[in-house]
Coordinates of C-alpha atoms in Angstrom, one line a residue:
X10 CA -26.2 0.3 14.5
X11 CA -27.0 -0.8 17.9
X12 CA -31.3 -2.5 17.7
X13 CA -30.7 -3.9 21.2
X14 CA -32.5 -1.3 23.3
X15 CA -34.9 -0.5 20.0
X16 CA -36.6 -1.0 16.7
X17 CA -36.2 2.2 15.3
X18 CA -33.6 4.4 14.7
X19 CA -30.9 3.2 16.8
X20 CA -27.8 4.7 18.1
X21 CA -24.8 4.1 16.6
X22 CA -21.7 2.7 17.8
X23 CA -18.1 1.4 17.1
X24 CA -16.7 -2.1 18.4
X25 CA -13.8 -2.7 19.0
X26 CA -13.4 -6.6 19.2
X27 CA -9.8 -6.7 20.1
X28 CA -10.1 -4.3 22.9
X29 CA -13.8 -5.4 24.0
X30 CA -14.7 -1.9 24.4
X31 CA -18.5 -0.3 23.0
X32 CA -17.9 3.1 21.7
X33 CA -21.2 5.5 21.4
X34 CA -20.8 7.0 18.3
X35 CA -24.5 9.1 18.1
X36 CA -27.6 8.3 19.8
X37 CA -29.3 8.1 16.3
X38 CA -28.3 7.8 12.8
X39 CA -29.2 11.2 12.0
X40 CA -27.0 12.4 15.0
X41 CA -24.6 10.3 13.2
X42 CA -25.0 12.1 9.6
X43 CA -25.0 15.3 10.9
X44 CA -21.6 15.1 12.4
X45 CA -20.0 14.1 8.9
X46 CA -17.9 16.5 7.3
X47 CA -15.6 16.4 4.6
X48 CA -11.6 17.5 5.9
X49 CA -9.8 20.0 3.8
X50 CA -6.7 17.9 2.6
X51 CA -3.7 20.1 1.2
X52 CA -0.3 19.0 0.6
X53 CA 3.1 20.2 1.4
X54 CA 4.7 20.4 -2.0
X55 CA 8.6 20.2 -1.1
X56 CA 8.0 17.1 1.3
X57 CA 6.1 15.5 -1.3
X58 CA 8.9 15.9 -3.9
X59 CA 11.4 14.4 -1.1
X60 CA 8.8 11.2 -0.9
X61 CA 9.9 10.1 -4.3
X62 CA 13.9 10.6 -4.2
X63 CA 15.4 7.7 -5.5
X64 CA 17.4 5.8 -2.1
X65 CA 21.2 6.2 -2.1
X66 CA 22.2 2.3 -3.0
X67 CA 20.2 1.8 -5.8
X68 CA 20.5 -0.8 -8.3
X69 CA 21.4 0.7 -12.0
X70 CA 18.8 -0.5 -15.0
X71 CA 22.5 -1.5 -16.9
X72 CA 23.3 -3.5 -13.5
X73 CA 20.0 -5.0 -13.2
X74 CA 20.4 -6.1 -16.7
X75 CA 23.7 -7.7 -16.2
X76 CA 21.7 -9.9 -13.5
X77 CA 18.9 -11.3 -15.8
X78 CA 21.7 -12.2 -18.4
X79 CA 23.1 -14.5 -16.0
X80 CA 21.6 -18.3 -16.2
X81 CA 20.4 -18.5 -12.5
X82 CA 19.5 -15.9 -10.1
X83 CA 21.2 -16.4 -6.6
X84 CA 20.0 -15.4 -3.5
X85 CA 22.3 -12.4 -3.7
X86 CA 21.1 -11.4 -6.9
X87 CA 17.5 -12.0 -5.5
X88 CA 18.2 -9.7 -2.6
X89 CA 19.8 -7.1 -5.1
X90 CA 16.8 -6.8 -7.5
X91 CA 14.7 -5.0 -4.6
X92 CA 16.5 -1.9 -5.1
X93 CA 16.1 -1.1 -8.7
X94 CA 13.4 1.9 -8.3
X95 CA 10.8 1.0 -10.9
X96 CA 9.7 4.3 -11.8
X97 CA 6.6 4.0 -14.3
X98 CA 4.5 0.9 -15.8
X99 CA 6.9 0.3 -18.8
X100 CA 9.7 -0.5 -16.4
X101 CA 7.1 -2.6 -14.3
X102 CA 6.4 -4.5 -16.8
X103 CA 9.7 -4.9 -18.4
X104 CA 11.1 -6.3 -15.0
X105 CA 8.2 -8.8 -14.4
X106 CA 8.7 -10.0 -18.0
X107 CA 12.0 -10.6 -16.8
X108 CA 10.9 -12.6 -13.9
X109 CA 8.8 -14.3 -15.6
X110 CA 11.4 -15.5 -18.0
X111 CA 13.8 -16.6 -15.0
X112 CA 11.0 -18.6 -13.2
X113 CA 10.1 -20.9 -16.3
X114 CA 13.4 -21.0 -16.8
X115 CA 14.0 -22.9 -13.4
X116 CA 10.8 -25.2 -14.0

C-alpha cells in the first residue's frame, strides 16, 4: 500500500527492490480485491505418474545396506547414498537413523 500521495485508501503497488521499478498494482485496495480470483488448477494424470519414476542408476536398499555396514563412510560412498530413492517416512527415517549412527560413530 502506497500512503505517499494519501491517508486513505491508497493504491496498491509492487516493488521490486532488485530491479528499482514501482509497479501499480490498483488505484485502491478495493480495486485490488476485486481483481482476485481463485485459478482452476487440474492435473495431467500420466505426466504426474512420470514425476515419480524412480532415475535409472539408483542405489538398491540391499546396496545401501552393504554401505552402512562398513566402519567409515568415504566420500564415494557419501556421493553414492544420494541416489537411494526414499520412497515413504519409514525409509526416511530408517536412513537418518543410519546417519545418525555413522556421525557419532566418527565423533
Amino acid at each position: 500500500m502506497d500512503y505517499r500521495k494519501t491517508k486513505e485508501n491508497p493504491a496498491i503497488h509492487y516493488f521490486d527492490v532488485e530491479m528499482e521499478e514501482d509497479f501499480k498494482l490498483a488505484d485502491s485496495f478495493d480495486e485490488f480485491i476485486q481483481g482476485l480470483y481463485t485459478a482452476e488448477y487440474t492435473v495431467d494424470e500420466e505426466a504426474a505418474e512420470g514425476e515419480y519414476d524412480l532415475p535409472e542408476a539408483h542405489l538398491s536398499k540391499e546396496e545401501l545396506e552393504a554401505i552402512f555396514e562398513l566402519d567409515v563412510l568415504d566420500e564415494d560412498n557419501l556421493y553414492k547414498i544420494q541416489y537411494y530413492p526414499m520412497v515413504d517416512l519409514n525409509e526416511i527415517e530408517w536412513f537418518f537413523e543410519k546417519m545418525q549412527y555413522h556421525i557419532e560413530k566418527k565423533r
